[in-house]
Amino acid sequence: MAIIISGKELSLQKKEIMKQKVSTFEEKYGRLPKLSVILVGDNPASVSYVTGKGKACAEIGILNETIKLPESTTQEELLNVIEKLNKNVLVDGILVQLPLPKHIDSNSVINAIKPEKDVDGFHPQNVAALYLKQKGILPCTPRGIIQVLDSKNLPIQGKKAVVVGRSNIVGLPVAKMLLDRNATVVIAHSKTYNLPEVCREADILIAAVGRARMITADMVKDGAVVIDVGVNRDPETGKLCGDVDFENVKEKASYITKVPGGIGPMTISCLMENTIECYLEHVGGNK
Ligand code: L34
C-alpha cells in the first residue's frame, strides 16, 4: 500500500511561506506583485482553474485581475489586450488560460507575451532556456511534479523515469527536468509499442495523457513512484479523476499522488512562485 503524497498539503505549506514573504514586499519595493489572467470563453474547467488561481493570489497577497473575454473575441483583440499588459509596469505576470477557441492561434498568443512576464513558461524564449539550461521561467505543472518528488526526498538520479504523454505543457518539459536531475528518461505516447511493458520498467511513472484511469495496476512495477497529472471527468459519474487507476495502482506503488488534491494544487502554487520571481526581477529585489 503506497504512501499518498498530498499535493494539496504541500501547496498549502508553500503558500504560507509565500504569504510571509509577500507581506514584506510593499515596504521593501513600494508595490505588490500582480498577476493578470485572461480567460476567453466560459469552458467550465477553465473557469474553475482560473478561479483557483485568483483565490491563491488573494490568500498570498498577490494582486490579481481576471480579464474575461467572450468566446467571440478575435485574435487581434486578444493580442491588443496582451500588448497593454506587456506595457503595464505594474503587471508582473500574464497568463492566457488554455485551451483557446479554435479561431485563435495559440502559438501567436503565446509568442506575444513578454517573456519576462510569461509566468506559464510557455514562450519559446523560456522553453529554449529550459532546453539550454539557461535562466528562464519554468512551466508550473512540471515544476510542481519535481517539488512533489523532492518533498519526500525521492531519489531521481539514476532512476528510470517513464513519462506517458508528450505535450508542450507537461510531458516534454518534465522529461527534460528529470533528465537534468540525471534520471534515465523514456517518453511514451499513444503510438508506443507495448505501453504496459514500457511502463512496467519505470521507477518513476509520470502519467500525463488526459485519459481517465488508463494507467492500470498491471502497468506498474512493484514499489514504483506514480505521479498522476491527469484531470479528467469520469465518463460515468462525472467526477474528477486522474490518468491512473488509483484504487488498484496504490496497492503496488511505493508513493502515489491523487486526483484531486495532487498535482493540480501544485500547478497553482508554482504559478504563484513564478509570479513572485518575475516580480522580484521587475523590482530588482533579491530572490
Ligand atoms: N495557460 N492554461 C495555462 N496554464 C496552465 O497552467 C493551465 N493549466 C491546465 C489547463 N490550462 C492551462 C492549469 O492551470 C490545467 N491546469 C490546472 C490547474 C489547477 C487544477 C487543475 C488543472 C486544480 O486545481 N485541480 C484541482 C481540482 C479543481 C477542480 O475541482 O476542478 C485538483 O485538486 O486537482
Coordinates of N, CA and C in Angstrom, one line a residue, residues 15 18-19 22 32-37 49-66 93 95 119 268-269 271-273 275-276:
K15 N 2.3 28.0 0.1 CA 1.6 29.2 0.0 C 1.8 30.0 1.3
M18 N 5.0 31.7 1.1 CA 5.0 32.8 0.2 C 4.3 34.0 0.8
K19 N 3.2 33.7 1.5 CA 2.4 34.8 2.1 C 3.3 35.7 3.1
V22 N 5.6 37.8 0.9 CA 5.0 38.8 0.2 C 4.6 40.0 1.2
L32 N 3.0 45.8 -4.7 CA 2.8 44.3 -4.5 C 2.9 43.7 -5.9
P33 N 3.2 42.3 -5.9 CA 3.2 41.6 -7.2 C 1.8 41.6 -7.8
K34 N 1.7 41.5 -9.1 CA 0.4 41.4 -9.8 C 0.4 40.4 -10.9
L35 N -0.6 39.6 -10.9 CA -0.8 38.6 -11.9 C -2.1 38.9 -12.7
S36 N -2.0 39.0 -14.0 CA -3.2 39.2 -14.8 C -3.5 37.9 -15.6
V37 N -4.7 37.4 -15.4 CA -5.1 36.2 -16.1 C -6.2 36.5 -17.1
Y49 N -10.4 26.5 -12.9 CA -8.9 26.6 -12.7 C -8.5 28.1 -12.5
V50 N -9.1 29.0 -13.3 CA -8.8 30.4 -13.2 C -9.3 31.0 -11.8
T51 N -10.5 30.4 -11.4 CA -11.0 30.8 -10.1 C -10.0 30.4 -9.0
G52 N -9.4 29.2 -9.1 CA -8.4 28.7 -8.2 C -7.2 29.6 -8.1
K53 N -6.8 30.1 -9.3 CA -5.6 30.9 -9.4 C -5.9 32.3 -8.7
G54 N -7.1 32.8 -8.9 CA -7.4 34.1 -8.3 C -7.5 33.9 -6.7
K55 N -8.0 32.8 -6.3 CA -8.1 32.6 -4.9 C -6.7 32.4 -4.2
A56 N -5.8 31.8 -4.9 CA -4.5 31.6 -4.4 C -3.8 32.9 -4.3
C57 N -4.0 33.8 -5.3 CA -3.4 35.1 -5.2 C -3.9 35.9 -4.0
A58 N -5.2 35.8 -3.8 CA -5.8 36.5 -2.6 C -5.2 36.0 -1.3
E59 N -5.0 34.7 -1.2 CA -4.5 34.1 0.0 C -3.1 34.6 0.3
I60 N -2.3 34.8 -0.7 CA -0.9 35.1 -0.6 C -0.6 36.6 -0.5
G61 N -1.5 37.4 -1.1 CA -1.3 38.8 -1.1 C -0.8 39.3 -2.4
I62 N -1.0 38.5 -3.5 CA -0.6 38.9 -4.8 C -1.9 39.6 -5.4
L63 N -1.7 40.7 -6.1 CA -2.8 41.4 -6.7 C -3.2 40.6 -8.0
N64 N -4.5 40.5 -8.2 CA -4.9 39.7 -9.4 C -6.1 40.3 -10.1
E65 N -6.0 40.3 -11.4 CA -7.2 40.6 -12.2 C -7.4 39.5 -13.2
T66 N -8.7 39.1 -13.3 CA -9.0 38.1 -14.3 C -9.8 38.8 -15.4
G93 N 3.0 39.3 -14.1 CA 2.7 38.1 -14.8 C 1.5 38.1 -15.6
L95 N -1.0 35.5 -17.9 CA -1.4 34.1 -18.2 C -2.6 34.1 -19.0
V119 N 4.5 33.8 -17.0 CA 4.5 33.0 -15.7 C 4.2 31.5 -16.0
I268 N -0.9 25.4 -9.3 CA -1.3 26.7 -8.9 C -0.2 27.3 -7.9
S269 N 0.3 26.6 -7.0 CA 1.3 27.2 -6.1 C 2.6 27.5 -6.9
L271 N 2.6 28.5 -9.9 CA 2.3 29.7 -10.7 C 2.5 30.9 -9.7
M272 N 2.2 30.8 -8.5 CA 2.4 31.9 -7.5 C 3.9 32.1 -7.4
E273 N 4.7 31.0 -7.3 CA 6.1 31.2 -7.2 C 6.7 31.9 -8.4
T275 N 5.2 33.9 -10.3 CA 4.7 35.3 -10.3 C 5.6 36.2 -9.4
I276 N 5.9 35.6 -8.2 CA 6.8 36.3 -7.3 C 8.2 36.4 -7.8

